[in-house]
Amino acid sequence: MSTKTGQIHGREAFIANISSRLGRRAPSSTPPERPFKGAPDFYRQIEKTTDEKIDLFIQSWTALTGKVLVVDEKDAKESIGAWLKEVAAEQGVTQASRWEHAGLIELGLDEALAEAGVTVVPWKEGDTEEPEASTAAGSAGGDSNWAKRSELLKRTERCQLGMIWPDYAIANTSTLVLQCTPERGRSVSLLTGILFAIFRADQLVYRMGEAFGGITQGKTDGSQYASSLNLITGPSRSADIENDLTIGIHGPGKVYAVIIK
């Protein structure tokens, strides 16, 4: 019997085998009913106050080994700078990458890290000046693949900590929602071993659908969307077929979040 590419063989037998294992005499001839499209109404109707959403985010984020700092807006610059320096000292950070985001710049985090002896690499296309501490990857300079990478990407790969400002934070799963732009490279949240995220309390939503609704609002064409959308829920976790869990393989292994009220 000839076989064509994309042709399925043995489908009925495969489904019949699954049906028998489920204790059914034969596969159902009608598809299952789908009374809901998307989230059911009772879930859509759940409303939480800002403080409740903050508590939910903290509960889930810390359960995943993340750490959270909640600060009042009037104390944000001093408190976040102090905590960031503390984290850098504890984790041995010498270089940090940062989104070119107005909120991060206004907090003066570059100055705070400079006081701790940490060099900051902003994600800023066209900025090719080498930081003073960039010699850490000298042994990799001879690799052909490394040489082909953009200078900005090579500098980010040398950083131990990445600072971002997500578009949304989802309270009930403690998920950060990041849209990629030329000033907000996804590499900052993927290549560094430590993620340091800052956002305002009014960016917290309860459901994932609310975040997606905000992202899609007003867009009528695919070209209006970011090139990538990253959803980050705690540190990177990877497991093989034997369920051996490893932290920090496909992203940061340590995560910190700051909520500004």
Coordinates of C-alpha atoms in Angstrom, one line a residue:
M1 CA 0.0 0.0 0.0
S2 CA 1.4 3.4 -1.0
T3 CA 1.7 6.1 1.6
K4 CA 1.2 9.7 0.9
T5 CA 2.8 12.5 3.0
G6 CA 0.3 13.9 5.5
Q7 CA -2.1 10.9 5.2
I8 CA -3.3 9.3 8.5
H9 CA -3.5 5.5 8.8
G10 CA -5.2 3.5 11.5
R11 CA -7.1 6.5 12.9
E12 CA -10.3 4.5 13.7
A13 CA -8.4 1.7 15.4
F14 CA -6.4 4.2 17.4
I15 CA -9.5 6.0 18.6
A16 CA -11.4 2.7 19.3
N17 CA -8.5 1.6 21.5
I18 CA -8.7 4.8 23.5
S19 CA -12.4 4.4 23.8
S20 CA -12.1 0.8 25.1
R21 CA -9.6 1.9 27.7
L22 CA -12.1 4.5 28.9
G23 CA -14.7 1.7 29.3
R24 CA -16.8 2.7 26.3
R25 CA -18.2 0.2 23.9
A26 CA -17.5 2.4 20.9
P27 CA -16.3 5.9 20.1
S28 CA -19.1 8.6 20.3
S29 CA -20.6 9.4 17.0
T30 CA -21.3 13.0 18.1
P31 CA -18.9 15.6 19.3
P32 CA -19.1 16.6 23.0
E33 CA -21.2 19.7 23.8
R34 CA -19.3 22.9 24.4
P35 CA -21.7 25.1 26.5
F36 CA -19.0 27.8 27.0
K37 CA -16.8 29.7 24.6
G38 CA -13.8 31.0 26.5
A39 CA -14.1 31.6 30.2
P40 CA -17.6 30.8 31.7
D41 CA -19.7 33.7 32.8
F42 CA -19.3 33.0 36.5
Y43 CA -15.5 33.3 36.1
R44 CA -15.7 36.5 34.1
Q45 CA -17.9 38.1 36.8
I46 CA -15.3 37.7 39.5
E47 CA -14.1 41.1 40.7
K48 CA -11.2 41.7 43.0
T49 CA -10.0 44.9 44.7
T50 CA -6.4 46.1 44.0
D51 CA -5.3 44.9 47.4
E52 CA -6.8 41.5 46.8
K53 CA -5.0 41.2 43.5
I54 CA -1.8 42.2 45.1
D55 CA -2.3 39.5 47.8
L56 CA -3.1 36.9 45.1
F57 CA 0.0 37.8 43.1
I58 CA 2.2 37.6 46.2
Q59 CA 0.8 34.2 47.2
S60 CA 1.4 32.6 43.8
W61 CA 4.7 34.3 43.1
T62 CA 6.3 33.3 46.5
A63 CA 4.9 29.8 46.1
L64 CA 7.1 29.5 43.0
T65 CA 10.1 30.7 45.1
G66 CA 9.9 34.3 43.8
K67 CA 10.4 37.3 46.1
V68 CA 8.1 40.4 46.1
L69 CA 8.5 43.9 47.4
V70 CA 5.4 46.2 47.7
V71 CA 6.3 49.9 47.9
D72 CA 4.3 53.2 48.0
E73 CA 4.9 55.5 45.0
K74 CA 6.5 58.2 47.2
D75 CA 9.1 55.8 48.5
A76 CA 9.6 53.8 45.3
K77 CA 12.9 55.3 44.1
E78 CA 14.7 54.9 47.4
S79 CA 13.2 51.5 48.4
I80 CA 13.6 49.8 45.0
G81 CA 17.1 51.1 44.6
A82 CA 18.1 49.8 48.0
W83 CA 16.5 46.3 47.4
L84 CA 18.1 46.1 43.9
K85 CA 21.6 46.8 45.4
E86 CA 20.9 44.1 48.1
V87 CA 19.9 41.6 45.5
A88 CA 23.0 42.4 43.4
A89 CA 25.3 42.0 46.3
E90 CA 23.6 38.7 47.4
Q91 CA 23.8 37.2 43.9
G92 CA 27.2 38.5 42.9
V93 CA 25.9 40.6 40.0
T94 CA 28.5 42.6 38.1
Q95 CA 26.5 43.5 35.0
A96 CA 22.7 44.1 34.5
S97 CA 20.6 44.5 31.4
R98 CA 17.7 46.9 31.4
W99 CA 14.8 47.7 29.1
E100 CA 14.8 51.2 27.7
H101 CA 11.6 51.9 29.6
A102 CA 10.6 55.3 31.0
G103 CA 9.5 53.9 34.3
L104 CA 12.8 52.1 34.9
I105 CA 14.8 55.2 33.9
E106 CA 12.8 57.5 36.2
L107 CA 13.6 55.3 39.2
G108 CA 17.3 56.0 38.8
L109 CA 18.2 52.3 38.9
D110 CA 21.4 52.8 36.9
E111 CA 22.7 55.2 39.5
A112 CA 21.8 52.8 42.3
L113 CA 23.6 49.9 40.7
A114 CA 26.6 52.1 39.8
E115 CA 27.0 52.7 43.6
A116 CA 27.1 48.9 44.0
G117 CA 29.8 48.6 41.3
V118 CA 27.3 47.1 38.7
T119 CA 27.5 48.0 35.1
V120 CA 24.2 48.6 33.4
V121 CA 23.6 47.6 29.7
P122 CA 20.4 49.3 28.4
W123 CA 18.6 47.5 25.6
K124 CA 19.1 50.3 23.1
E125 CA 19.7 49.6 19.5
G126 CA 22.6 51.5 18.0
D127 CA 24.4 51.8 21.3
T128 CA 27.6 49.9 20.6
E129 CA 29.9 51.3 23.3
E130 CA 31.4 48.5 25.3
P131 CA 30.9 48.6 29.1
E132 CA 34.1 48.6 31.2
A133 CA 33.2 45.2 32.7
S134 CA 32.5 43.5 29.4
T135 CA 35.7 41.4 29.2
A136 CA 34.1 38.5 31.1
A137 CA 33.3 36.6 27.9
G138 CA 36.6 37.0 26.3
S139 CA 37.0 33.3 25.7
A140 CA 33.8 33.3 23.7
G141 CA 35.0 36.0 21.3
G142 CA 36.6 33.5 18.9
D143 CA 33.5 31.5 18.3
S144 CA 32.0 32.2 14.9
N145 CA 28.4 32.1 16.0
W146 CA 29.2 34.5 18.8
A147 CA 30.9 36.9 16.4
K148 CA 27.8 37.0 14.2
R149 CA 25.5 38.1 17.0
S150 CA 24.6 41.8 17.4
E151 CA 26.8 43.7 19.8
L152 CA 23.8 44.5 22.0
L153 CA 22.9 40.8 22.2
K154 CA 26.4 39.8 23.1
R155 CA 26.5 42.4 25.9
T156 CA 23.2 41.2 27.2
E157 CA 24.4 37.6 27.3
R158 CA 27.2 38.7 29.7
C159 CA 24.7 40.2 32.2
Q160 CA 23.5 38.2 35.3
L161 CA 20.4 40.3 36.0
G162 CA 17.7 41.7 33.7
M163 CA 15.3 44.6 34.6
I164 CA 11.9 44.8 32.9
W165 CA 8.6 46.6 33.2
P166 CA 5.8 44.2 32.1
D167 CA 2.6 45.4 30.3
Y168 CA 0.4 43.4 32.7
A169 CA 0.7 41.2 35.7
I170 CA -2.0 38.5 36.2
A171 CA -2.9 38.1 39.8
N172 CA -4.3 34.6 40.1
T173 CA -1.3 33.0 38.4
S174 CA 1.4 35.5 39.2
T175 CA 2.2 35.8 35.5
L176 CA 4.1 38.7 33.9
V177 CA 2.9 39.6 30.4
L178 CA 5.7 41.2 28.2
Q179 CA 5.4 42.5 24.7
C180 CA 8.6 42.8 22.7
T181 CA 9.5 46.1 21.1
P182 CA 12.8 47.6 19.7
E183 CA 13.4 49.1 23.2
R184 CA 12.2 46.0 25.1
G185 CA 14.1 43.0 23.9
R186 CA 12.9 39.6 25.0
S187 CA 16.5 38.6 25.5
V188 CA 16.6 40.7 28.7
S189 CA 14.1 38.4 30.3
L190 CA 15.4 35.2 28.8
L191 CA 19.3 35.3 28.8
T192 CA 19.9 36.6 32.3
G193 CA 19.9 34.3 35.3
I194 CA 18.0 36.7 37.5
L195 CA 14.8 38.6 36.6
F196 CA 13.9 41.8 38.3
A197 CA 10.4 43.1 37.3
I198 CA 8.8 46.3 38.3
F199 CA 5.2 47.4 37.7
R200 CA 2.4 49.5 39.1
A201 CA -0.5 48.0 41.1
D202 CA -3.0 49.3 38.5
Q203 CA -1.3 47.0 35.9
L204 CA -2.6 44.0 37.9
V205 CA -5.5 42.1 36.3
Y206 CA -7.3 39.1 37.8
R207 CA -7.7 36.9 34.7
M208 CA -5.4 36.1 31.8
G209 CA -8.3 37.1 29.4
E210 CA -8.2 40.6 30.7
A211 CA -4.5 41.0 29.8
F212 CA -5.2 39.5 26.3
G213 CA -8.1 41.9 25.9
G214 CA -5.9 44.9 26.7
I215 CA -3.3 43.7 24.2
T216 CA -5.7 43.2 21.4
Q217 CA -7.9 46.3 22.0
G218 CA -7.9 48.6 19.0
K219 CA -5.8 46.4 16.8
T220 CA -7.2 45.4 13.4
D221 CA -4.2 43.9 11.6
G222 CA -1.5 41.5 12.5
S223 CA 1.2 44.0 11.8
Q224 CA 0.1 46.1 14.8
Y225 CA 1.1 43.4 17.2
A226 CA 4.5 42.9 18.9
S227 CA 6.8 40.4 17.3
S228 CA 6.6 38.2 20.5
L229 CA 4.5 38.0 23.6
N230 CA 6.2 36.4 26.6
L231 CA 4.3 35.0 29.6
I232 CA 6.6 34.5 32.7
T233 CA 5.3 32.7 35.7
G234 CA 8.1 32.3 38.2
P235 CA 11.5 30.9 37.5
S236 CA 12.3 28.7 34.5
R237 CA 11.4 25.1 35.2
S238 CA 12.3 22.2 32.9
A239 CA 11.8 18.4 33.4
D240 CA 12.9 15.5 31.3
I241 CA 10.9 12.3 30.7
E242 CA 11.9 11.0 34.1
N243 CA 10.6 14.1 35.8
D244 CA 14.0 15.3 37.0
L245 CA 13.3 19.0 37.6
T246 CA 15.9 21.6 36.7
I247 CA 15.6 25.3 37.5
G248 CA 16.9 28.1 35.3
I249 CA 17.7 26.2 32.1
H250 CA 15.5 28.1 29.6
G251 CA 15.3 31.4 31.5
P252 CA 16.0 33.0 34.8
G253 CA 16.3 30.8 37.8
K254 CA 15.7 33.6 40.3
V255 CA 12.8 36.0 40.0
Y256 CA 12.0 39.3 41.9
A257 CA 8.9 41.5 41.5
V258 CA 8.3 45.0 42.8
I259 CA 4.7 46.3 43.0
I260 CA 4.3 50.1 43.2
K261 CA 1.1 51.2 44.9

